[in-house]
mmCIF file of C-alpha atoms in Angstrom:
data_model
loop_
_atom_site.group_PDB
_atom_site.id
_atom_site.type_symbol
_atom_site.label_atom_id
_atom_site.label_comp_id
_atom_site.label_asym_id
_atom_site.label_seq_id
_atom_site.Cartn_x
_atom_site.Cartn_y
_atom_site.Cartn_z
ATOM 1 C CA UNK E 1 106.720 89.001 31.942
ATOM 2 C CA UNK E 2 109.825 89.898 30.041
ATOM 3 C CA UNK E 3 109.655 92.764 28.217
ATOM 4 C CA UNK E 4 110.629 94.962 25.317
ATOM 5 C CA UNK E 5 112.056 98.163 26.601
ATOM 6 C CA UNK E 6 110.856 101.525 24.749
ATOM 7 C CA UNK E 7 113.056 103.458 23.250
ATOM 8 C CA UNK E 8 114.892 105.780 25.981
ATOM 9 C CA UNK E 9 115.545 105.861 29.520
ATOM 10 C CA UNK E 10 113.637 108.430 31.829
ATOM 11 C CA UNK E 11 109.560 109.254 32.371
ATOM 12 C CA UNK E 12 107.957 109.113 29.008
ATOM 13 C CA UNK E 13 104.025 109.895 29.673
ATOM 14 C CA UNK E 14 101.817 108.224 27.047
ATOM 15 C CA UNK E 15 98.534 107.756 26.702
ATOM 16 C CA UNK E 16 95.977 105.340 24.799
ATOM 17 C CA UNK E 17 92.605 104.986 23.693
ATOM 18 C CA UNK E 18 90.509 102.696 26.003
ATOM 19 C CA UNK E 19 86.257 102.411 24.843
ATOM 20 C CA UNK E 20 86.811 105.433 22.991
ATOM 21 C CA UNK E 21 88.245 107.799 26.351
ATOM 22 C CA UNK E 22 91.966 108.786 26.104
ATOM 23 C CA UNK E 23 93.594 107.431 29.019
ATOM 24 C CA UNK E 24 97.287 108.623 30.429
ATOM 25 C CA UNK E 25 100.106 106.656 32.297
ATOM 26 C CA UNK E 26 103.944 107.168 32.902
ATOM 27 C CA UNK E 27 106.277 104.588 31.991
ATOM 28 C CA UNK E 28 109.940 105.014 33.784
ATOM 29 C CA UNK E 29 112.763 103.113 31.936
ATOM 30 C CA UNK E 30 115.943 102.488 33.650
ATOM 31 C CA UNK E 31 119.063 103.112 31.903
ATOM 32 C CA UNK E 32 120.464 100.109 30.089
ATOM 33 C CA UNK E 33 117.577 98.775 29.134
ATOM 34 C CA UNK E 34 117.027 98.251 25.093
ATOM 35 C CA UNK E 35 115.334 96.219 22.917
ATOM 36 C CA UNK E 36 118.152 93.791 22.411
ATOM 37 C CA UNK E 37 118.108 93.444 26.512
ATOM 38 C CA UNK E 38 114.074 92.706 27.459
ATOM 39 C CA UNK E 39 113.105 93.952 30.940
ATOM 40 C CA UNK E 40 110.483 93.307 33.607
ATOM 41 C CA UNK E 41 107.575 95.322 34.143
ATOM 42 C CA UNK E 42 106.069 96.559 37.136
ATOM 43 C CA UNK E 43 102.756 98.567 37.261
ATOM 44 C CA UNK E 44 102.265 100.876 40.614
ATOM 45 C CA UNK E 45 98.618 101.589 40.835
ATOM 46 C CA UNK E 46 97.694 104.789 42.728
ATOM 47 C CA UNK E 47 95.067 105.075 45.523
ATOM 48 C CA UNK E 48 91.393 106.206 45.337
ATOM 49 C CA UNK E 49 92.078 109.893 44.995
ATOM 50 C CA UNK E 50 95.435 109.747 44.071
ATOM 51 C CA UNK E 51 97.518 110.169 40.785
ATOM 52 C CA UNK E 52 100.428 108.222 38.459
ATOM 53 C CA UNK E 53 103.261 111.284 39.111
ATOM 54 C CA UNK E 54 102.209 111.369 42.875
ATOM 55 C CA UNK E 55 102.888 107.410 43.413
ATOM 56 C CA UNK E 56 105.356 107.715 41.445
ATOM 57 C CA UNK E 57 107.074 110.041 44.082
ATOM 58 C CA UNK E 58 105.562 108.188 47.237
ATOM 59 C CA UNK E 59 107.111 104.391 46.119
ATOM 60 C CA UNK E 60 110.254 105.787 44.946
ATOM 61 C CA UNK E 61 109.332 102.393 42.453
ATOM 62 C CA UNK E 62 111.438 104.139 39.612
ATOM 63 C CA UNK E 63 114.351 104.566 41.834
ATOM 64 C CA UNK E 64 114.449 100.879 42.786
ATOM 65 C CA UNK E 65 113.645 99.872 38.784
ATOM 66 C CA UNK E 66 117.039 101.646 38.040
ATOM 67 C CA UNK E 67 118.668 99.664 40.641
ATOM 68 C CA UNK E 68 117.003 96.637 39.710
ATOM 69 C CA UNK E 69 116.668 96.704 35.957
ATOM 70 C CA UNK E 70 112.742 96.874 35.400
ATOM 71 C CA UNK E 71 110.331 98.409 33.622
ATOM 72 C CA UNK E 72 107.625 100.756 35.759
ATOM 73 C CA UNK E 73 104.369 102.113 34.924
ATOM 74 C CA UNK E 74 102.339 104.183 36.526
ATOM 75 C CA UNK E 75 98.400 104.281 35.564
ATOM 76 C CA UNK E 76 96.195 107.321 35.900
ATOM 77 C CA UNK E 77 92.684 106.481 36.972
ATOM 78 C CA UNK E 78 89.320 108.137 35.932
ATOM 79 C CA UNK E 79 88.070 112.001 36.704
ATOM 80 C CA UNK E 80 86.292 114.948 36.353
ATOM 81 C CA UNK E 81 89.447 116.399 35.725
ATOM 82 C CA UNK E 82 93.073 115.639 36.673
ATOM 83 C CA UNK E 83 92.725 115.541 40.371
ATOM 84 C CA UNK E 84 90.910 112.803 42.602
ATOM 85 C CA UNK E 85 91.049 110.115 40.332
ATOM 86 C CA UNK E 86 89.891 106.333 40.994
ATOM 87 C CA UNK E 87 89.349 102.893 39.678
ATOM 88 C CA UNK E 88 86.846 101.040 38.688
ATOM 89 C CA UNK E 89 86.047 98.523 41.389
ATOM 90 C CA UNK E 90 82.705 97.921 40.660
ATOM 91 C CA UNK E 91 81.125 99.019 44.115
ATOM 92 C CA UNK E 92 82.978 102.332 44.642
ATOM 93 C CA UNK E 93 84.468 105.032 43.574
ATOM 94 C CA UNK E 94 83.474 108.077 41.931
ATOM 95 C CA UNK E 95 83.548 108.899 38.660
ATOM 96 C CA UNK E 96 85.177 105.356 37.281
ATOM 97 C CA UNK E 97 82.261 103.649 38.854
ATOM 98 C CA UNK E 98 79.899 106.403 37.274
ATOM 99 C CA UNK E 99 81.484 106.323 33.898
ATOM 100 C CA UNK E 100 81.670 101.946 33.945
ATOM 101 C CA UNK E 101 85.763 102.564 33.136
ATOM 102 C CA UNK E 102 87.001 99.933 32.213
ATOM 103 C CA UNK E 103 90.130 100.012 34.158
ATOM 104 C CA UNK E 104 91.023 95.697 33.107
ATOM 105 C CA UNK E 105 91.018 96.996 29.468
ATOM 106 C CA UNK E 106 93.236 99.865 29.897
ATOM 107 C CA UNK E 107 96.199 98.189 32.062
ATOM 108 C CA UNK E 108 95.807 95.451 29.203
ATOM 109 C CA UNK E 109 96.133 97.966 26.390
ATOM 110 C CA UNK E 110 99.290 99.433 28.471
ATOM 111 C CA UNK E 111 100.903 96.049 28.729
ATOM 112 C CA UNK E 112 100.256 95.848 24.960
ATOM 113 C CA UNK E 113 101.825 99.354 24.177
ATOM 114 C CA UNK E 114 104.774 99.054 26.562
ATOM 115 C CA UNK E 115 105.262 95.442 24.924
ATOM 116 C CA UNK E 116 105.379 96.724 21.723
#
């Protein structure tokens, strides 16, 4: 998927409305990119537990997307708060199984934003 790039290189953190929760994610644009010249986009999902800015660190992905000219975004799960978060996965985990997130809606909803 070819993409529209936003507006300015760097980690931009956004977030968007998802079933009426605010949800957060990180979207790293290499430099280059513009709207005239449409990029790939990658989404890193963090681990049960984990968070966008701490993947973010661990892959290095942004690093690579400014070598490689694409688009990254990094999801935040679901929490009590902004540590130990998780996905929905319908059998496990914490609070997104708790709360029913719906984790399919929100990367969805991402794509949408990032493609706009």
């Amino acid at each position: 998927m070819l993409l529209a790039a936003p507006a300015r290189a760097g980690d931009v953190t956004h977030e968007v409305e998802v079933g009426g929760v605010a949800r957060s994610y990180i979207v790293h644009q290499p430099p280059g990119t513009t709207l005239q010249r449409p990029a790939p986009l990658v989404i890193v999902l963090h681990g049960g537990g984990g968070r966008a800015r701490q993947v973010a660190r661990a892959t290095r992905f942004s690093e690579l997307a400014d070598r490689e000219g694409f688009i990254v975004a990094y999801p935040n799960g679901t929490g009590r708060g902004p540590l130990l978060l998780t996905w929905n996965a319908r059998y496990c985990c914490g609070h997104a199984l708790r709360e029913n997130a719906d984790d399919v809606a929100f990367i969805a909803a991402l794509i949408d934003r990032v493609a706009a």
